Short mmCIF file of N, CA and C in Angstrom, two decimals:
data_model
loop_
_atom_site.label_atom_id
_atom_site.label_comp_id
_atom_site.label_asym_id
_atom_site.label_seq_id
_atom_site.Cartn_x
_atom_site.Cartn_y
_atom_site.Cartn_z
N MET A 16 26.30 37.21 9.51
CA MET A 16 27.24 35.59 9.99
C MET A 16 26.82 35.64 11.21
N LYS A 17 26.64 36.57 12.39
CA LYS A 17 26.16 36.81 13.66
C LYS A 17 24.78 36.15 13.75
N ILE A 18 24.05 36.44 13.13
CA ILE A 18 22.67 36.20 13.04
C ILE A 18 22.69 34.48 13.14
N ILE A 19 23.49 33.93 12.34
CA ILE A 19 23.44 32.45 12.02
C ILE A 19 23.92 31.74 13.27
N LYS A 20 25.33 32.36 13.73
CA LYS A 20 25.53 31.73 15.05
C LYS A 20 24.86 31.88 16.30
N TYR A 21 23.61 33.02 16.15
CA TYR A 21 22.86 33.09 17.40
C TYR A 21 21.86 32.09 17.43
N ILE A 22 21.20 31.60 15.66
CA ILE A 22 20.22 30.78 15.79
C ILE A 22 20.54 29.55 16.00
N VAL A 23 21.69 29.20 15.42
CA VAL A 23 22.33 27.87 15.98
C VAL A 23 22.42 27.67 17.42
N LEU A 24 22.89 28.53 18.25
CA LEU A 24 22.85 28.56 19.39
C LEU A 24 21.53 28.46 20.27
N ALA A 25 20.88 28.83 19.65
CA ALA A 25 19.16 29.33 20.51
C ALA A 25 18.82 27.78 19.92
N LEU A 26 18.98 26.97 18.70
CA LEU A 26 18.56 25.70 18.52
C LEU A 26 19.17 24.64 19.53
N MET A 27 20.40 24.59 19.56
CA MET A 27 20.94 23.86 20.54
C MET A 27 20.75 23.76 21.92
N VAL A 28 20.61 25.11 22.39
CA VAL A 28 19.76 25.20 23.68
C VAL A 28 18.16 24.63 23.85
N THR A 29 17.26 24.59 22.75
CA THR A 29 16.25 24.27 22.71
C THR A 29 16.22 22.93 22.77
N MET A 30 17.12 22.03 22.13
CA MET A 30 17.06 20.59 21.95
C MET A 30 17.87 19.96 23.31
N THR A 31 19.08 20.69 23.86
CA THR A 31 19.36 20.25 25.34
C THR A 31 18.04 20.15 26.23
N VAL A 32 17.33 21.18 26.44
CA VAL A 32 16.42 21.23 27.14
C VAL A 32 15.24 20.14 27.14
N GLU A 33 14.90 19.86 26.10
CA GLU A 33 14.04 18.89 25.43
C GLU A 33 14.36 17.78 25.85
N LEU A 34 15.86 17.25 25.84
CA LEU A 34 16.66 15.76 25.81
C LEU A 34 16.72 15.71 27.52
N GLN A 35 16.26 16.41 28.32
CA GLN A 35 16.44 16.15 30.06
C GLN A 35 15.42 14.76 30.37
N ALA A 36 15.94 14.04 31.12
CA ALA A 36 15.03 13.19 31.49
C ALA A 36 13.95 13.13 32.26
N LYS A 37 12.83 12.81 31.98
CA LYS A 37 11.77 13.11 33.11
C LYS A 37 11.47 12.16 33.91
N PRO A 38 11.40 12.43 35.44
CA PRO A 38 10.97 11.42 36.38
C PRO A 38 9.39 10.42 35.94
N VAL A 39 9.42 9.43 36.16
CA VAL A 39 8.38 8.55 36.11
C VAL A 39 8.02 7.84 37.40
N LYS A 40 6.93 7.62 37.49
CA LYS A 40 6.65 6.76 38.97
C LYS A 40 6.49 5.42 38.65
N PRO A 41 7.19 4.36 39.10
CA PRO A 41 7.02 3.25 38.50
C PRO A 41 5.86 2.35 39.49
N ALA A 42 5.63 1.10 39.05
CA ALA A 42 4.53 0.64 39.80
C ALA A 42 5.50 0.01 41.26
N HIS A 43 6.77 -0.11 41.26
CA HIS A 43 7.66 -0.60 42.42
C HIS A 43 8.77 -0.72 42.04
N VAL A 44 9.58 -0.55 43.17
CA VAL A 44 10.91 -0.99 43.18
C VAL A 44 11.60 -1.66 44.36
N TYR A 45 12.60 -2.36 43.99
CA TYR A 45 12.76 -3.31 45.00
C TYR A 45 14.26 -2.89 45.66
N MET A 46 14.51 -2.95 46.82
CA MET A 46 15.54 -2.13 47.55
C MET A 46 15.93 -2.53 48.83
N PHE A 47 17.19 -2.65 49.28
CA PHE A 47 17.41 -3.14 50.78
C PHE A 47 18.41 -2.14 50.97
N GLY A 48 18.61 -2.34 52.55
CA GLY A 48 19.68 -1.27 52.90
C GLY A 48 20.80 -2.22 53.65
N PHE A 49 21.81 -1.15 53.92
CA PHE A 49 23.24 -2.00 54.08
C PHE A 49 23.46 -0.78 55.31
N SER A 50 24.33 -1.21 56.40
CA SER A 50 24.45 -0.37 57.28
C SER A 50 25.83 -1.00 58.09
N ALA A 51 26.73 -0.29 57.93
CA ALA A 51 28.39 -0.44 58.81
C ALA A 51 28.91 0.25 59.60
N SER A 52 29.68 0.29 60.44
CA SER A 52 30.29 1.02 61.16
C SER A 52 31.91 1.02 61.35
N PHE A 53 32.79 2.06 61.15
CA PHE A 53 34.15 1.98 61.56
C PHE A 53 34.25 1.71 62.67
N GLN A 54 33.56 1.47 63.65
CA GLN A 54 33.86 1.25 64.89
C GLN A 54 33.67 0.02 65.82
N ASP A 55 32.88 -0.77 64.97
CA ASP A 55 32.66 -2.27 65.10
C ASP A 55 32.54 -3.16 63.97
N SER A 56 32.46 -4.39 64.23
CA SER A 56 32.70 -5.05 63.19
C SER A 56 30.95 -5.94 62.79
N ILE A 57 30.14 -4.93 63.32
CA ILE A 57 28.55 -5.56 62.98
C ILE A 57 28.03 -4.94 61.85
N VAL A 58 27.62 -5.43 61.05
CA VAL A 58 27.11 -5.01 59.51
C VAL A 58 25.56 -5.45 59.76
N TYR A 59 24.72 -4.71 59.44
CA TYR A 59 23.23 -4.89 59.29
C TYR A 59 22.87 -4.74 57.48
N VAL A 60 22.04 -5.84 57.40
CA VAL A 60 21.32 -5.74 56.26
C VAL A 60 19.91 -5.79 56.20
N THR A 61 19.06 -5.15 55.65
CA THR A 61 17.68 -5.31 55.57
C THR A 61 17.46 -6.20 54.55
N ASP A 62 15.97 -6.74 54.51
CA ASP A 62 15.21 -7.51 53.64
C ASP A 62 15.16 -6.84 52.43
N ILE A 63 15.04 -7.31 51.56
CA ILE A 63 14.74 -6.88 49.72
C ILE A 63 13.29 -6.53 50.04
N GLN A 64 13.06 -5.25 50.13
CA GLN A 64 11.41 -4.61 50.02
C GLN A 64 11.20 -4.36 48.67
N ASP A 65 9.66 -4.43 48.40
CA ASP A 65 9.01 -3.81 47.19
C ASP A 65 8.47 -2.68 47.81
N VAL A 66 9.14 -1.42 47.11
CA VAL A 66 8.84 -0.11 47.70
C VAL A 66 7.73 0.44 46.42
N GLN A 67 6.47 0.30 46.81
CA GLN A 67 5.45 1.14 45.94
C GLN A 67 5.41 2.37 45.93
N GLY A 68 5.81 3.14 44.77
CA GLY A 68 5.60 4.57 44.55
C GLY A 68 6.92 5.09 44.59
N ALA A 69 8.04 4.68 44.64
CA ALA A 69 9.36 5.12 44.21
C ALA A 69 9.66 5.45 42.85
N TRP A 70 10.49 7.05 42.74
CA TRP A 70 10.55 7.31 41.56
C TRP A 70 12.09 7.72 41.09
N ILE A 71 11.93 7.13 39.66
CA ILE A 71 13.07 6.88 39.17
C ILE A 71 13.34 7.68 37.67
N GLU A 72 14.54 8.38 37.14
CA GLU A 72 14.41 8.86 36.04
C GLU A 72 14.68 7.73 34.56
N SER A 73 13.79 8.02 33.94
CA SER A 73 13.15 7.11 32.73
C SER A 73 14.52 6.98 31.83
N LYS A 74 15.68 7.87 31.65
CA LYS A 74 16.96 7.51 30.94
C LYS A 74 17.85 7.07 31.48
N THR A 75 18.28 7.35 32.63
CA THR A 75 19.24 7.06 33.42
C THR A 75 19.08 5.67 34.30
N LYS A 76 17.67 5.71 34.45
CA LYS A 76 17.55 4.51 35.70
C LYS A 76 17.93 4.91 37.26
N PHE A 77 18.06 6.22 37.40
CA PHE A 77 18.71 6.65 38.56
C PHE A 77 17.38 6.81 39.79
N LEU A 78 17.25 6.30 41.07
CA LEU A 78 16.45 6.35 42.14
C LEU A 78 16.62 8.00 42.66
N LEU A 79 15.31 8.58 42.39
CA LEU A 79 15.24 9.94 42.73
C LEU A 79 15.07 9.83 44.44
N GLY A 80 15.59 10.53 45.15
CA GLY A 80 15.51 10.57 46.78
C GLY A 80 16.41 9.44 47.24
N ARG A 81 17.12 9.06 46.66
CA ARG A 81 18.40 8.00 47.30
C ARG A 81 18.88 8.31 48.62
N ASP A 82 19.20 9.54 48.78
CA ASP A 82 19.64 10.15 49.90
C ASP A 82 18.72 9.88 51.39
N ASN A 83 17.10 10.19 50.80
CA ASN A 83 16.22 10.13 51.95
C ASN A 83 16.18 8.68 52.38
N TYR A 84 16.22 7.71 51.51
CA TYR A 84 15.89 6.36 51.91
C TYR A 84 16.82 6.01 52.93
N SER A 85 18.58 6.38 52.57
CA SER A 85 19.50 5.90 53.40
C SER A 85 19.32 6.71 54.58
N TYR A 86 18.66 7.66 54.74
CA TYR A 86 18.53 8.49 55.93
C TYR A 86 17.57 8.01 56.55
N GLN A 87 16.31 7.20 56.18
CA GLN A 87 15.35 6.60 57.09
C GLN A 87 15.73 5.52 58.01
N LEU A 88 16.76 4.77 57.07
CA LEU A 88 17.55 3.74 57.87
C LEU A 88 18.57 4.32 59.02
N LYS A 89 19.18 5.64 58.42
CA LYS A 89 19.88 6.00 59.49
C LYS A 89 19.20 6.40 60.90
N GLU A 90 18.12 6.91 60.64
CA GLU A 90 17.49 7.38 61.68
C GLU A 90 16.92 6.21 62.62
N HIS A 91 16.53 4.99 61.73
CA HIS A 91 16.11 3.86 62.37
C HIS A 91 17.10 3.46 63.56
N PHE A 92 18.41 3.46 63.16
CA PHE A 92 19.48 3.24 64.16
C PHE A 92 19.65 4.22 65.04
N THR A 93 19.42 5.40 64.73
CA THR A 93 19.76 6.42 65.95
C THR A 93 18.72 6.12 66.74
N ASN A 94 17.38 6.38 66.30
CA ASN A 94 16.13 5.98 67.49
C ASN A 94 16.08 4.74 68.22
N ASN A 95 16.36 3.48 67.27
CA ASN A 95 15.86 2.35 68.34
C ASN A 95 17.16 2.08 68.54
N LEU A 96 18.41 1.85 67.89
CA LEU A 96 19.33 1.02 68.67
C LEU A 96 20.72 2.33 69.22
N GLN A 97 20.43 3.42 69.00
CA GLN A 97 21.12 4.34 69.50
C GLN A 97 22.60 4.47 69.30
N ASP A 98 22.41 4.17 67.71
CA ASP A 98 23.87 4.23 67.25
C ASP A 98 23.95 5.27 66.05
N PRO A 99 24.29 6.21 66.28
CA PRO A 99 24.10 7.57 65.18
C PRO A 99 25.35 7.39 64.14
N ASP A 100 26.16 6.68 64.81
CA ASP A 100 27.45 6.60 63.76
C ASP A 100 27.61 5.43 62.73
N ARG A 101 26.51 5.34 62.33
CA ARG A 101 26.43 4.26 61.45
C ARG A 101 26.72 4.99 59.71
N VAL A 102 27.26 4.02 58.84
CA VAL A 102 26.88 4.45 57.56
C VAL A 102 26.08 3.79 56.73
N CYS A 103 25.13 4.39 56.42
CA CYS A 103 23.83 3.76 55.65
C CYS A 103 23.82 3.93 54.33
N MET A 104 23.62 2.71 53.37
CA MET A 104 23.57 2.64 52.02
C MET A 104 22.46 2.14 51.96
N VAL A 105 21.58 2.32 50.58
CA VAL A 105 20.55 1.70 49.97
C VAL A 105 20.76 1.33 48.43
N PHE A 106 20.48 0.15 48.23
CA PHE A 106 20.55 -0.46 46.63
C PHE A 106 19.30 -0.91 46.50
N TYR A 107 19.26 -0.56 45.16
CA TYR A 107 18.02 -0.67 44.26
C TYR A 107 18.21 -1.66 42.95
N ALA A 108 16.85 -1.97 42.32
CA ALA A 108 16.69 -2.64 41.31
C ALA A 108 15.07 -2.89 40.79
N THR A 109 14.91 -2.76 39.47
CA THR A 109 13.52 -2.93 39.16
C THR A 109 13.17 -4.04 39.17
N SER A 110 13.65 -5.36 39.60
CA SER A 110 13.16 -6.59 39.64
C SER A 110 14.26 -7.05 40.58
N LYS A 111 13.15 -8.03 41.32
CA LYS A 111 13.52 -8.70 42.59
C LYS A 111 14.95 -9.44 42.11
N SER A 112 15.20 -10.57 41.23
CA SER A 112 16.02 -11.13 40.85
C SER A 112 17.60 -10.02 40.70
N LYS A 113 17.50 -9.22 40.15
CA LYS A 113 18.36 -8.36 40.00
C LYS A 113 18.74 -7.97 41.35
N ALA A 114 18.01 -7.24 42.31
CA ALA A 114 18.11 -7.26 43.78
C ALA A 114 18.77 -8.19 44.49
N GLU A 115 18.37 -9.42 44.32
CA GLU A 115 19.37 -10.26 44.63
C GLU A 115 20.49 -10.54 44.59
N LYS A 116 20.99 -10.34 43.07
CA LYS A 116 22.23 -10.50 42.65
C LYS A 116 22.86 -9.64 43.30
N ILE A 117 22.70 -8.04 43.48
CA ILE A 117 23.38 -7.48 43.87
C ILE A 117 23.69 -7.67 45.77
N MET A 118 22.64 -8.25 46.17
CA MET A 118 22.73 -8.58 47.46
C MET A 118 24.02 -9.56 47.68
N LYS A 119 23.68 -10.59 46.77
CA LYS A 119 24.46 -11.86 46.82
C LYS A 119 26.28 -11.25 46.58
N LYS A 120 26.25 -10.36 45.83
CA LYS A 120 27.53 -9.73 45.58
C LYS A 120 28.26 -8.99 46.47
N LEU A 121 27.05 -8.15 47.23
CA LEU A 121 27.60 -7.26 48.65
C LEU A 121 28.01 -8.14 49.59
N MET A 122 27.39 -9.49 49.67
CA MET A 122 27.38 -10.54 51.19
C MET A 122 28.79 -11.18 50.81
N LYS A 123 29.26 -11.62 49.51
CA LYS A 123 30.50 -12.18 49.10
C LYS A 123 31.60 -11.36 50.12
N LYS A 124 31.65 -10.22 50.14
CA LYS A 124 32.69 -9.21 50.88
C LYS A 124 32.25 -9.47 52.26
N TYR A 125 31.46 -9.70 53.04
CA TYR A 125 31.39 -9.78 54.34
C TYR A 125 31.59 -10.92 54.68
N VAL A 126 30.93 -12.12 53.82
CA VAL A 126 30.75 -13.51 54.41
C VAL A 126 31.51 -14.38 53.48
N PRO A 127 32.68 -14.28 53.72
CA PRO A 127 33.79 -14.84 52.77
C PRO A 127 33.79 -16.53 52.97
N ASN A 128 33.88 -17.12 51.73
CA ASN A 128 34.00 -18.63 51.84
C ASN A 128 35.40 -19.03 52.49
N HIS A 129 35.57 -19.62 53.53
CA HIS A 129 36.68 -19.78 54.12
C HIS A 129 37.39 -21.32 53.27
N LYS A 130 36.74 -22.01 52.53
CA LYS A 130 36.92 -23.33 52.04
C LYS A 130 37.92 -22.69 50.92
N LYS A 131 37.47 -21.93 50.12
CA LYS A 131 38.06 -21.87 48.84
C LYS A 131 39.29 -20.45 48.98
N SER A 132 39.22 -20.31 50.20
CA SER A 132 40.42 -19.00 50.43
C SER A 132 41.28 -19.44 51.36
N LYS A 133 42.80 -19.19 51.05
CA LYS A 133 43.50 -19.53 51.88
C LYS A 133 43.94 -18.53 52.98
N LYS A 134 43.63 -17.18 52.62
CA LYS A 134 43.76 -16.03 53.45
C LYS A 134 43.01 -15.96 54.89
N LYS A 135 43.41 -15.57 56.15
CA LYS A 135 42.50 -15.30 57.17
C LYS A 135 42.04 -13.83 56.84
N TRP A 136 40.39 -14.24 56.93
CA TRP A 136 39.85 -13.09 56.57
C TRP A 136 39.18 -12.38 57.99
N LYS A 137 39.02 -11.02 58.26
CA LYS A 137 38.20 -10.77 59.03
C LYS A 137 36.92 -11.05 59.35
N THR A 138 36.46 -11.59 60.23
CA THR A 138 34.73 -12.05 60.09
C THR A 138 33.93 -10.94 60.71
N TYR A 139 32.96 -10.76 59.95
CA TYR A 139 31.95 -9.88 60.52
C TYR A 139 30.67 -10.31 61.01
N ASP A 140 30.26 -9.60 61.93
CA ASP A 140 28.81 -10.00 62.33
C ASP A 140 27.79 -9.51 61.41
N VAL A 141 27.48 -10.34 60.99
CA VAL A 141 26.24 -10.05 59.71
C VAL A 141 24.89 -10.06 60.36
N ARG A 142 24.08 -9.07 60.70
CA ARG A 142 22.35 -9.28 61.21
C ARG A 142 21.61 -8.50 60.30
N TYR A 143 20.53 -9.39 59.91
CA TYR A 143 19.82 -9.11 59.43
C TYR A 143 18.19 -8.54 59.68
N ILE A 144 18.21 -7.47 59.17
CA ILE A 144 16.90 -6.80 59.82
C ILE A 144 15.45 -7.28 58.76
N THR A 145 14.54 -7.73 59.26
CA THR A 145 13.43 -8.34 58.97
C THR A 145 12.49 -6.92 58.58
N THR A 146 11.46 -7.33 57.71
CA THR A 146 10.66 -6.26 56.93
C THR A 146 9.64 -6.02 58.35
N ALA A 147 9.32 -6.72 59.26
CA ALA A 147 8.50 -6.27 60.55
C ALA A 147 9.38 -5.65 61.31
N TYR A 148 10.62 -5.15 61.56
CA TYR A 148 11.05 -4.60 62.44
C TYR A 148 11.81 -3.06 61.43
N PHE A 149 12.05 -3.18 60.20
CA PHE A 149 12.05 -1.85 59.48
C PHE A 149 11.65 -2.12 58.24
N ASN A 150 10.65 -0.84 57.65
CA ASN A 150 10.15 -0.50 56.43
C ASN A 150 10.48 0.49 55.71
N PHE A 151 10.92 0.66 54.39
CA PHE A 151 11.04 1.80 53.68
C PHE A 151 9.79 2.70 53.44
N SER A 152 9.73 3.85 53.75
CA SER A 152 8.64 4.41 53.32
C SER A 152 8.86 5.12 52.02
N PRO A 153 7.91 5.42 50.87
CA PRO A 153 8.18 5.77 49.60
C PRO A 153 8.57 7.28 49.55
N ILE A 154 9.01 8.15 49.11
CA ILE A 154 9.21 9.50 48.94
C ILE A 154 8.58 10.02 47.59
N ASP A 155 7.84 11.08 48.09
CA ASP A 155 7.09 11.70 46.97
C ASP A 155 8.02 12.98 46.27
N MET A 156 8.47 12.56 44.96
CA MET A 156 9.78 13.14 44.44
C MET A 156 8.54 13.88 43.20
N SER A 157 7.24 14.22 43.48
CA SER A 157 6.50 14.56 42.28
C SER A 157 6.83 16.74 42.52
N PRO A 158 7.04 17.11 41.34
CA PRO A 158 7.00 18.68 41.36
C PRO A 158 6.00 19.42 42.24
N ASP A 159 5.15 18.88 42.58
CA ASP A 159 4.18 19.82 43.39
C ASP A 159 4.34 19.50 45.09
N ALA A 160 5.36 18.48 45.23
CA ALA A 160 5.62 17.90 46.84
C ALA A 160 7.00 18.91 47.03
N GLN A 161 7.85 19.38 46.15
CA GLN A 161 8.84 19.98 46.14
C GLN A 161 8.74 21.32 46.43
#
């Protein structure tokens, strides 16, 4: 009876190891960065950029190295604007139209439509960063690079 339990346990372990998602390197990922600070009302948004060579997991569609991309944006603000206290985030999608929808939904929170709303919203100073000023560079997440 104990042998059967060990065989079943061994089969379960091998099945879970085989089902793990493997990273794939897609042709491109569309991403944009967002940066806000708790000390002022200035919000920065980058253009939607086509990043060649980004790695995503095939099963979960999760962007690998997402923290590195947001760190690139944070380093940009630290070096060029001398503003190290900004909170930086990266949003991504596999198609440009999906990335535009994500950006539109995010911008609704920071650029409210005053005609439809009866409440007085706090206005934010939204500043756009073009690709001429900042570009994401792809992160190599291959097993050889780690």
